[in-house]
mmCIF file of C-alpha atoms (C1' of nucleotides) in Angstrom:
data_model
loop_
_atom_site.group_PDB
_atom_site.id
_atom_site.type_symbol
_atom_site.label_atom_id
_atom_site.label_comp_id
_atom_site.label_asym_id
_atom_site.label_seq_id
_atom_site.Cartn_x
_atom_site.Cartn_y
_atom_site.Cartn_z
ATOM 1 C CA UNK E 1 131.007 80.229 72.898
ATOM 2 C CA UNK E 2 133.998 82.755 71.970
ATOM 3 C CA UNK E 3 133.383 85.311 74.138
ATOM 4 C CA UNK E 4 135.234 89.014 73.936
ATOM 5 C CA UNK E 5 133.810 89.947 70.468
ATOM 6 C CA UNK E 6 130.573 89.275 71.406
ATOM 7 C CA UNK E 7 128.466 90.023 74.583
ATOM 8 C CA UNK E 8 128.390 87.605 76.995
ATOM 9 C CA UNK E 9 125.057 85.667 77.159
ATOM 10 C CA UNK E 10 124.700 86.028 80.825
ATOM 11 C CA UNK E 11 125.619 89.704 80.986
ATOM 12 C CA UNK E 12 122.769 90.026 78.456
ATOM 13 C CA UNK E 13 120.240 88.226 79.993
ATOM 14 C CA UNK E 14 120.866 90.112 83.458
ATOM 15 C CA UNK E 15 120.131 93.265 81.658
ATOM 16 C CA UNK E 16 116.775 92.331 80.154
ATOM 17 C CA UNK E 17 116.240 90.610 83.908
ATOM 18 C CA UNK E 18 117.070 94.291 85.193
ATOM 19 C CA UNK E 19 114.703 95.587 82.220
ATOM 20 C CA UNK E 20 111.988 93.321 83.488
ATOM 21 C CA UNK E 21 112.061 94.458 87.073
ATOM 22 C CA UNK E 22 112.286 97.878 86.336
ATOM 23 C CA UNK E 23 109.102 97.490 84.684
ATOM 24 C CA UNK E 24 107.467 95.250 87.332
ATOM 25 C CA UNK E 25 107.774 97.810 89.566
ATOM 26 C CA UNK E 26 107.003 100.686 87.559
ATOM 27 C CA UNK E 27 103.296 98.981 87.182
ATOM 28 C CA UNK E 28 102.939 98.248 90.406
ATOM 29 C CA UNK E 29 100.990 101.595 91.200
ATOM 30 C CA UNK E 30 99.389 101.484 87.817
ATOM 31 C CA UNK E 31 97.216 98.146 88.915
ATOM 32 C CA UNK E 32 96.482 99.521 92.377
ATOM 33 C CA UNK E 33 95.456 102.491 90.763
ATOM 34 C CA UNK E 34 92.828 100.244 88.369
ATOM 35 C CA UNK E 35 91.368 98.367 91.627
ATOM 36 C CA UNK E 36 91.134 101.742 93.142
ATOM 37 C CA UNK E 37 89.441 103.334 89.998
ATOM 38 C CA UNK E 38 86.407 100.342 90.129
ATOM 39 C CA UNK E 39 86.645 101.293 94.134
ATOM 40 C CA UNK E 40 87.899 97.551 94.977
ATOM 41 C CA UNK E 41 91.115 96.767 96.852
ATOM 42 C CA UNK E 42 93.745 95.025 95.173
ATOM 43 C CA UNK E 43 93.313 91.649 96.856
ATOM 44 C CA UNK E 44 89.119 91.923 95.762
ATOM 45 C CA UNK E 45 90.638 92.939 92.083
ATOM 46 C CA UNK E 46 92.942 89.707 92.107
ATOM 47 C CA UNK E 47 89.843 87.398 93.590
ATOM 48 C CA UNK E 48 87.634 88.834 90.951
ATOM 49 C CA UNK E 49 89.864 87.944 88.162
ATOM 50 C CA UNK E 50 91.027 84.950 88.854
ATOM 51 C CA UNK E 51 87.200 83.299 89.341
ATOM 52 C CA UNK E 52 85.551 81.297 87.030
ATOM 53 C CA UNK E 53 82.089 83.586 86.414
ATOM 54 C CA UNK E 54 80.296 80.572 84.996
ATOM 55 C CA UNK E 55 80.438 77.737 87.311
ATOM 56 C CA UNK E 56 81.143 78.135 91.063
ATOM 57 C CA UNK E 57 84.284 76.747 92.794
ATOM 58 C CA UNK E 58 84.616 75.395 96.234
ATOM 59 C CA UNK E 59 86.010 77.705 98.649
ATOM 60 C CA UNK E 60 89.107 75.072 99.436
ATOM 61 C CA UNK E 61 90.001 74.972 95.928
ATOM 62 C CA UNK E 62 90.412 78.463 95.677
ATOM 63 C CA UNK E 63 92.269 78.616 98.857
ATOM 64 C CA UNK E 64 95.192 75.911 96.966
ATOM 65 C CA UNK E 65 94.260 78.534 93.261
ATOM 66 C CA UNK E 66 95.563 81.791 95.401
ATOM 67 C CA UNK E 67 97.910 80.009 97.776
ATOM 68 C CA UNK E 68 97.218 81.399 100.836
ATOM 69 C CA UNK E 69 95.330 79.612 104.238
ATOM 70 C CA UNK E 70 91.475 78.536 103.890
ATOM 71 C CA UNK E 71 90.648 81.201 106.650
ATOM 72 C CA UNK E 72 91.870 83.492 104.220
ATOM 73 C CA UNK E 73 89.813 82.603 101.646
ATOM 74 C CA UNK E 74 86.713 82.882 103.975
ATOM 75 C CA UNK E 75 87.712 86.565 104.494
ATOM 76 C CA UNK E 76 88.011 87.691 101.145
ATOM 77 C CA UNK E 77 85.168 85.908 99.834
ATOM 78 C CA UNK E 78 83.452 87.466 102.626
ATOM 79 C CA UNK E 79 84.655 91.121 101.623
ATOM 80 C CA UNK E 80 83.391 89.869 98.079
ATOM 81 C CA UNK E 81 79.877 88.668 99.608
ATOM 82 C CA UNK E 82 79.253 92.105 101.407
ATOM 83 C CA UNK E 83 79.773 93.972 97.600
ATOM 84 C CA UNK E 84 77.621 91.508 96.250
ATOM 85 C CA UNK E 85 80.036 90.154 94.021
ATOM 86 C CA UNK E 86 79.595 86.831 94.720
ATOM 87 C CA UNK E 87 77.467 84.228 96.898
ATOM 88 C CA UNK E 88 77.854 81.476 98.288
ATOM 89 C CA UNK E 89 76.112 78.042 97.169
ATOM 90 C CA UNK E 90 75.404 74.893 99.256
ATOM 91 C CA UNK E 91 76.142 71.777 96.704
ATOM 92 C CA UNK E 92 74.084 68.528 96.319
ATOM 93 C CA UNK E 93 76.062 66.007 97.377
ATOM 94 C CA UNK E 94 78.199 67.396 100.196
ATOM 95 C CA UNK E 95 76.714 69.419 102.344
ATOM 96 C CA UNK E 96 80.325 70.626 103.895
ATOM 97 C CA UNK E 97 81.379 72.136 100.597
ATOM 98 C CA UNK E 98 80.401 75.783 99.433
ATOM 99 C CA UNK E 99 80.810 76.873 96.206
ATOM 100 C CA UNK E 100 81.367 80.683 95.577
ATOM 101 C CA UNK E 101 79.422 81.997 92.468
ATOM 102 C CA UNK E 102 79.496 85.131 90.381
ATOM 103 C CA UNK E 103 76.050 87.352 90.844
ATOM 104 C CA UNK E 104 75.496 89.431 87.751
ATOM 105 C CA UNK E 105 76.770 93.085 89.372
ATOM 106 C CA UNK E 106 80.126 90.385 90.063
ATOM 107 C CA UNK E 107 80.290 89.492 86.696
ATOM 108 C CA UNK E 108 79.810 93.252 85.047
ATOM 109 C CA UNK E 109 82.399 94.313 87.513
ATOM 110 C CA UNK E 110 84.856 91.578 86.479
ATOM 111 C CA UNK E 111 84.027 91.955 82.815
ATOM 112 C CA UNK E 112 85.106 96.598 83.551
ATOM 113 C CA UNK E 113 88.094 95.350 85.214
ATOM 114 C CA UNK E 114 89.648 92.689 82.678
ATOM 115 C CA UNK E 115 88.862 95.178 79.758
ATOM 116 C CA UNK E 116 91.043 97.858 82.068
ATOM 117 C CA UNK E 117 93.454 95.255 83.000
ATOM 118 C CA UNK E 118 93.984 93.823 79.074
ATOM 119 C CA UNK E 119 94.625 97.548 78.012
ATOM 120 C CA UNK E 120 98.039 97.727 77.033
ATOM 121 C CA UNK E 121 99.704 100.436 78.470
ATOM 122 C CA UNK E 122 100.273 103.592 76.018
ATOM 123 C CA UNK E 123 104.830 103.084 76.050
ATOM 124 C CA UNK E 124 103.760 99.798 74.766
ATOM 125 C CA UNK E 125 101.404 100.725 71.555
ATOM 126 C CA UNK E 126 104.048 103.329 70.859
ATOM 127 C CA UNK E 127 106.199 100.257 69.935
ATOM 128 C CA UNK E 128 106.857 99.484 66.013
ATOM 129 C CA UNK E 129 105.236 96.030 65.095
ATOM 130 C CA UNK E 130 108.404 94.794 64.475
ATOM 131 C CA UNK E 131 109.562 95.552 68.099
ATOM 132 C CA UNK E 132 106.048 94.250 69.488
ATOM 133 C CA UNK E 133 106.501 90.866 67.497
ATOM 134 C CA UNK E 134 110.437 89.996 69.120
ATOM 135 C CA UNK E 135 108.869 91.155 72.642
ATOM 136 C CA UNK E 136 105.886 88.636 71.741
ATOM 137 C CA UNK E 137 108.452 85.918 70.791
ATOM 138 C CA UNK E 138 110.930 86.322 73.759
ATOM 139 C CA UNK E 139 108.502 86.507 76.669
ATOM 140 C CA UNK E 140 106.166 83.726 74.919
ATOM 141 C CA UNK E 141 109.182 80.927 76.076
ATOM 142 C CA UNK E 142 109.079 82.780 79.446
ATOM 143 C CA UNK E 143 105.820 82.470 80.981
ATOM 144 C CA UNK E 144 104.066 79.742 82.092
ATOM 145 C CA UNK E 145 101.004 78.604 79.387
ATOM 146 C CA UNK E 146 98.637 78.529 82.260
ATOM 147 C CA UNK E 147 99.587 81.616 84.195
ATOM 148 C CA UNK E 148 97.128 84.267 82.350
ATOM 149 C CA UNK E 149 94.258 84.043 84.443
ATOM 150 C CA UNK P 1 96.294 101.217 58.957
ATOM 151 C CA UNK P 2 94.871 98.571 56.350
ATOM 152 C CA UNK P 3 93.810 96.052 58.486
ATOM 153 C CA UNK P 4 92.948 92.729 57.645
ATOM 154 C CA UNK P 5 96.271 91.656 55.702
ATOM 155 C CA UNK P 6 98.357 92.178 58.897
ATOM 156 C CA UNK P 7 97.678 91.519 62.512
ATOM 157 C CA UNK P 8 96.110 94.508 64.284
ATOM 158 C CA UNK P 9 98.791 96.393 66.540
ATOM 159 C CA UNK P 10 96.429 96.830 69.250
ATOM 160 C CA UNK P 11 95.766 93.113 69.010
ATOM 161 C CA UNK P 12 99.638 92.324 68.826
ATOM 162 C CA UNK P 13 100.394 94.799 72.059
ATOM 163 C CA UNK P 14 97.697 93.261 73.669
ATOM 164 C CA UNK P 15 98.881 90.430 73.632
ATOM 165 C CA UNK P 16 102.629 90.950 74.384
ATOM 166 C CA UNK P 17 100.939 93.225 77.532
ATOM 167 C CA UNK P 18 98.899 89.667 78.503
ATOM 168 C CA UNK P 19 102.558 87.872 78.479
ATOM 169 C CA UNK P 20 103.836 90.597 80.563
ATOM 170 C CA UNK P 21 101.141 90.238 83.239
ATOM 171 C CA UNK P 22 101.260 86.616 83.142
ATOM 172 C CA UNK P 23 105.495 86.705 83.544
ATOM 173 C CA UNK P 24 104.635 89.950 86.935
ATOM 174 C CA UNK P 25 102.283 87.219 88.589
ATOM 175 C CA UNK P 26 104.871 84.100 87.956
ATOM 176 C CA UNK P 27 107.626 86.382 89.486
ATOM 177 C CA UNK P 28 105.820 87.872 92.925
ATOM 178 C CA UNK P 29 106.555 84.650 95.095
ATOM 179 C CA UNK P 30 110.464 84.394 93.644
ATOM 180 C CA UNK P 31 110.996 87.906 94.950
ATOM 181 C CA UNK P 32 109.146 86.568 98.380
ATOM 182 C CA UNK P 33 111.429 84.052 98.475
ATOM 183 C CA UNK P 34 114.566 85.918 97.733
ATOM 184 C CA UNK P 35 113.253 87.932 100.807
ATOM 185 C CA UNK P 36 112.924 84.702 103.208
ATOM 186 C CA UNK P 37 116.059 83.497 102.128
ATOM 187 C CA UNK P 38 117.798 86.250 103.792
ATOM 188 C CA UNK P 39 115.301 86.422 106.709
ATOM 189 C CA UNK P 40 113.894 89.723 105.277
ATOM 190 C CA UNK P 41 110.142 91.253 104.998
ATOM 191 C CA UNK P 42 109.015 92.031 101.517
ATOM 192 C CA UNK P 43 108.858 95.152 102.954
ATOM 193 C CA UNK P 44 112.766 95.359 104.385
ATOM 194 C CA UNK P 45 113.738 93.806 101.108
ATOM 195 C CA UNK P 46 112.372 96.687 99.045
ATOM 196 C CA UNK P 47 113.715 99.428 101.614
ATOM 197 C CA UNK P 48 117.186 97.684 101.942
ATOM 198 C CA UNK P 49 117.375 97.598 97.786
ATOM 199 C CA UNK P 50 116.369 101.676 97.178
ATOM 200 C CA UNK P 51 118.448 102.996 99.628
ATOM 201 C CA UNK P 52 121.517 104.860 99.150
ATOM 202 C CA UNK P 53 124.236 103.194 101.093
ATOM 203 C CA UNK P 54 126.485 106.158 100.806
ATOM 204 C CA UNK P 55 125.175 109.344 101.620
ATOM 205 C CA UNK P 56 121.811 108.572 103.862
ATOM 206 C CA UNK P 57 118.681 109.995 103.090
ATOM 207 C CA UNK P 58 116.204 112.171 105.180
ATOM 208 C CA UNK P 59 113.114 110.607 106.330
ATOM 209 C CA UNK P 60 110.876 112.683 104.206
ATOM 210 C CA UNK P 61 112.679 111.838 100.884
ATOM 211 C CA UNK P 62 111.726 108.622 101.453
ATOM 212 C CA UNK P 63 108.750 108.559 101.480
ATOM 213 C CA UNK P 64 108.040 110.523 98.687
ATOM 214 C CA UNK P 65 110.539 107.590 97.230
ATOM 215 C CA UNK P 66 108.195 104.809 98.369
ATOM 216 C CA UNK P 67 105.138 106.921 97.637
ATOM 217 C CA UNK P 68 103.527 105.784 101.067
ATOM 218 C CA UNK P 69 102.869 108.321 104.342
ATOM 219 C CA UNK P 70 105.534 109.671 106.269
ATOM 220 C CA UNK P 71 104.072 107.608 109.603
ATOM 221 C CA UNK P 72 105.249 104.366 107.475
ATOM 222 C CA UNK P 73 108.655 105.013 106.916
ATOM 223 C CA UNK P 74 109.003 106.090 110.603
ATOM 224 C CA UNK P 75 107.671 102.512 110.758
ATOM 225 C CA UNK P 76 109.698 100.628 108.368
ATOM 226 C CA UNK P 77 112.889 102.559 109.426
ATOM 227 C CA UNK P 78 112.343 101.450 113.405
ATOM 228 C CA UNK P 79 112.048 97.904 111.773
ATOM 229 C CA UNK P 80 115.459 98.503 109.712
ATOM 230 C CA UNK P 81 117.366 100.049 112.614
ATOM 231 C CA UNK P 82 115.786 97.032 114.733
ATOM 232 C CA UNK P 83 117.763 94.733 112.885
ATOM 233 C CA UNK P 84 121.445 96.884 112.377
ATOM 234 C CA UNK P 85 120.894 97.792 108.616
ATOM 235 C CA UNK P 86 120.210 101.414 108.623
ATOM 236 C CA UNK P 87 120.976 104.269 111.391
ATOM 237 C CA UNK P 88 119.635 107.738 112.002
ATOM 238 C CA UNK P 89 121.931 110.667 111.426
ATOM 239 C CA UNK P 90 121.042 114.266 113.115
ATOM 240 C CA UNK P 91 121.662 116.409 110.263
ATOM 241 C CA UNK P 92 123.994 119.803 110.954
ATOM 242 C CA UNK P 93 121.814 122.478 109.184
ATOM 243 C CA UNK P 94 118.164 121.315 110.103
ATOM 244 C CA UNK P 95 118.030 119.683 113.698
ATOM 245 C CA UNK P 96 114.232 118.171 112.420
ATOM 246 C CA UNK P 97 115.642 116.345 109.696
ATOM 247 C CA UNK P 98 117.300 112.916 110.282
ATOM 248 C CA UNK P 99 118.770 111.279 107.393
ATOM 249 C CA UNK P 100 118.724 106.855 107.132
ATOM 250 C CA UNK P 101 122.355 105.569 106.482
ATOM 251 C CA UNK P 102 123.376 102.058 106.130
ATOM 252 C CA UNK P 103 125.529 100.390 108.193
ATOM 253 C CA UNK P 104 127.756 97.948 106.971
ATOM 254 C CA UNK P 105 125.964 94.971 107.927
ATOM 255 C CA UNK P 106 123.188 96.608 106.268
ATOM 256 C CA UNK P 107 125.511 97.567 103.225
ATOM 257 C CA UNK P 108 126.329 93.667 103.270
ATOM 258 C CA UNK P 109 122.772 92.549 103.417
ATOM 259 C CA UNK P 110 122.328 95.001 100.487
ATOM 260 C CA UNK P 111 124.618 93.389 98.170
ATOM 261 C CA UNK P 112 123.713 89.886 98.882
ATOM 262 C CA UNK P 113 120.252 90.985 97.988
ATOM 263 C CA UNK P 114 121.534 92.570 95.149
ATOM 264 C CA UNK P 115 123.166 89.646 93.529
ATOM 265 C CA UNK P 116 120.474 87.505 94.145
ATOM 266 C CA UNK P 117 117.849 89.453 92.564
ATOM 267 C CA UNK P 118 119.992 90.711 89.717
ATOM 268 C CA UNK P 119 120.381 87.034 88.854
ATOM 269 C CA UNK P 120 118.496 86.458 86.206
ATOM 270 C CA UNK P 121 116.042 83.176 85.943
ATOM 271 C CA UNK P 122 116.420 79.913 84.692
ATOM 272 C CA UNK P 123 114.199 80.358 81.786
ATOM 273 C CA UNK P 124 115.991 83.989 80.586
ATOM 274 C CA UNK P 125 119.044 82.062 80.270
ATOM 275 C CA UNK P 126 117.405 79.445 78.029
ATOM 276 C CA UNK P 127 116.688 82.063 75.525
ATOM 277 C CA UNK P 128 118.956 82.607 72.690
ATOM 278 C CA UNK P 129 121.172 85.335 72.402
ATOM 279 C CA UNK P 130 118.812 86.828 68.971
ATOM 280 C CA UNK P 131 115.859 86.919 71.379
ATOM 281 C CA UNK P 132 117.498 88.445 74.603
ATOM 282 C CA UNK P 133 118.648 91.312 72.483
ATOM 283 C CA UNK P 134 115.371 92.226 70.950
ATOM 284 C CA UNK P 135 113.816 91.601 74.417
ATOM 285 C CA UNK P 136 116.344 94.457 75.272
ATOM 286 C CA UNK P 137 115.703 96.743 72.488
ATOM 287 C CA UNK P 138 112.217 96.497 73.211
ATOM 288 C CA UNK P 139 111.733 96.514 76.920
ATOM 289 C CA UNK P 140 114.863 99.691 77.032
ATOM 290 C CA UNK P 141 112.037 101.798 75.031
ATOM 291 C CA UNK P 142 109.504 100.593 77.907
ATOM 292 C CA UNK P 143 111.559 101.288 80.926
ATOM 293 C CA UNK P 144 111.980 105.106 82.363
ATOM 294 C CA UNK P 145 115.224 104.947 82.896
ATOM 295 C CA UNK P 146 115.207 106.115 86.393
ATOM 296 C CA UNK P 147 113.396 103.454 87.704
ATOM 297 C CA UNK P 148 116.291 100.591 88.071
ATOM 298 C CA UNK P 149 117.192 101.210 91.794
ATOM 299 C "C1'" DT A 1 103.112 129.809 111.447
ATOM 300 C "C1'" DA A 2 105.151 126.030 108.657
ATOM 301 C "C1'" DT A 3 107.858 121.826 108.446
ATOM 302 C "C1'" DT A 4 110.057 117.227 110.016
ATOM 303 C "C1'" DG A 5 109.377 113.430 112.032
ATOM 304 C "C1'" DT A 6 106.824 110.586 115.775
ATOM 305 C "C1'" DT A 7 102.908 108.542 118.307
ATOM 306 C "C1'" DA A 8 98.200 106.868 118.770
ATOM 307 C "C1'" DT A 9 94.993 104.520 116.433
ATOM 308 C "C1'" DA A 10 92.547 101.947 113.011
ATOM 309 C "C1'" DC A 11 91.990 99.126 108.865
ATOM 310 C "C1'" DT A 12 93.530 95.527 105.427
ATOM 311 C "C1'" DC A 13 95.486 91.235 104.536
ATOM 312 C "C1'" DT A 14 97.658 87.224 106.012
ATOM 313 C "C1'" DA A 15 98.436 83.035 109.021
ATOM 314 C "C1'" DT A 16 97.737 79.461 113.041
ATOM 315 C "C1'" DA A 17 94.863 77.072 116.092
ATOM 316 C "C1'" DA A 18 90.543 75.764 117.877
ATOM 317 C "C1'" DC A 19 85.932 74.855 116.542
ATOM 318 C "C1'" DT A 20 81.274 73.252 113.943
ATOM 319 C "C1'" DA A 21 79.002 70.553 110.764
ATOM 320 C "C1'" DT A 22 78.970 67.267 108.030
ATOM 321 C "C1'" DA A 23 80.946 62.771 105.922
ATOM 322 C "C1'" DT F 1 88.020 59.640 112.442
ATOM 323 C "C1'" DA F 2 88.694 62.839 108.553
ATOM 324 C "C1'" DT F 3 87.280 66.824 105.769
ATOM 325 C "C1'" DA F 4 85.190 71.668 104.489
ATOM 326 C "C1'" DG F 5 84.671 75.702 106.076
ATOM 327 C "C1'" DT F 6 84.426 79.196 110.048
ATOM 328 C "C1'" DT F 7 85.799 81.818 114.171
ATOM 329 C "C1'" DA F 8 89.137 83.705 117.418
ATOM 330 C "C1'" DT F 9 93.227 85.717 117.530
ATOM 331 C "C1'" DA F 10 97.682 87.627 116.268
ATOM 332 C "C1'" DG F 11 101.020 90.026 113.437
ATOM 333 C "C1'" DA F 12 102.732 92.754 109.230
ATOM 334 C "C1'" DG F 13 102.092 96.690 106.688
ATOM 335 C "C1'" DT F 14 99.534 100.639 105.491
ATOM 336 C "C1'" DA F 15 97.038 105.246 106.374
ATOM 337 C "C1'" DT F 16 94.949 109.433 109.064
ATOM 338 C "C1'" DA F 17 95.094 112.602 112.706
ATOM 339 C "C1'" DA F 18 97.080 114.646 116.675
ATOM 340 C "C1'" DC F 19 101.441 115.905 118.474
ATOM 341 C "C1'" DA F 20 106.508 117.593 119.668
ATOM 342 C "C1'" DA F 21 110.504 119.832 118.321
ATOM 343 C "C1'" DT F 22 112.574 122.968 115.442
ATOM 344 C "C1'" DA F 23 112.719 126.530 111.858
#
DNA sequence: TATTGTTATACTCTATAACTATA
DNA sequence: TATAGTTATAGAGTATAACAATA
C-alpha cells in the first residue's frame, strides 16, 4: 500500500508478464521442432493431443474444442485420416454425425508425442526444488484447471 | 537423491513445465486479439514488436531474426510498407542491401502495441507480491536474456 | 563467382458460402 | 425446416527455386 520502499506491485507483475513472454516465444521453435521430429505438422501435433484416444468425438464438437470453422475440422481430420491416425465412425442413432476415433498407430503416435511434449525442458530441471516449488505455486493460480489437455 | 521422503524433482519440474504449457495455450488467442484490436496480422504484430525503430535493419538480418526464408520477409515487409509502418532505405556502402526503418506512424503503432502487450493480465495482478517475486527469481534463471524484444 | 533481395510458384492452414444427407 | 458434415473457393503465411542487380 506504501509504495517507495517497496516495489510497486504492478511494476512487478509486468516483469514476470515480460518473463513469461520471453519464454513463450523462446519455445515456440522448440514445439515445432517436436511435431517435426515425429514428422507431423504442428496443427496434426495439436489435433493429436488434444483427442480423446478412448472414445470417439463428433467432428462438430471438436470443431467448438479447437475453435476454428467445421470445414476446418474436416481438413485436418482428413490430413489425420490419410496418416492413419484416426478414422472416422458412423454412430447408431444419427446417421449425420461422425465420430473421429484413434487407430492404434494414432494412439502410439500420440502416446511418443505427449512423453516428448511432458519433458521438461533441461533450464527447467537445472532449477533448485525450492525454486521449482514457488514457480509451481505462482503459475498454479494462473492457469485455467481445465486447460492441460 | 533419496527418493521417496521428498517429491521427485523430475516429477516436481514436470509438473511446473505442464502449468507452463497449459498458461502458452490460454495466452495464444489474447495475443490474437491484441493484434485485431489494432487491425494487425499476427504476423505484422510480431514484425512491428522486433523491429528496431531507430536505426533500420537490412532485409537479410531479419530474417535470420525471424528464423524464416529470406522470400518471407520480402513478403511481410511489402505487407508493412503497404500499410505506412516501415520503409526501405538504399544503404550507402552496399547498393544490394536495403535496410527496414519505421516510420512514425509505424513507431506509433509500435508503442501502442507495446503497452498493450506489456500489460500484464488480470490474473498476474491477483497474485501476491511473495509469489510474483519468486515467479521472477525463477522464470529470470529460465529466460536467455536476449530474448525480450 | 558470391551475395542481397525479389519474383514465380506451391503448400499449409484458416474461413465463408453453397451443398448433401439425414433428422 | 434445421442440423452434421462436406465441397468449392479464397486468403494469409510459409518455403523452394529461379532470377536480377550489385559486389
Amino acid at each position: 500500500m506504501s509504495p517507495g520502499r517497496v516495489e510497486p506491485k504492478a511494476a512487478l507483475a509486468a516483469e514476470v508478464w515480460r518473463l513469461l513472454l520471453g519464454y513463450f516465444l523462446a519455445n515456440k521453435d522448440r514445439h515445432a521442432a517436436m511435431a517435426a521430429d515425429l514428422d507431423l505438422t504442428l496443427a496434426e501435433m495439436r489435433a493429436l493431443l488434444s483427442l480423446e484416444p478412448e472414445t470417439g468425438q463428433p467432428m462438430g464438437s471438436l470443431a467448438e474444442r479447437w475453435r476454428c470453422d467445421a470445414s476446418n475440422v474436416t481438413w485436418v481430420v482428413d490430413r489425420l485420416e490419410d496418416r492413419g491416425f484416426v478414422e472416422r465412425r458412423a454412430v447408431p442413432g444419427d446417421r449425420r454425425v461422425k465420430k473421429v476415433a484413434m487407430t492404434p498407430l494414432g494412439e502410439k503416435t500420440r502416446n511418443e508425442l505427449l512423453e516428448r511434449v511432458h519433458q521438461p525442458p533441461e533450464e527447467l530441471l537445472a532449477l533448485t526444488r525450492t525454486e521449482l516449488s514457488a514457480l509451481r505455486q505462482g503459475l498454479g493460480k494462473l492457469v485455467p484447471p481445465a486447460s492441460t489437455g
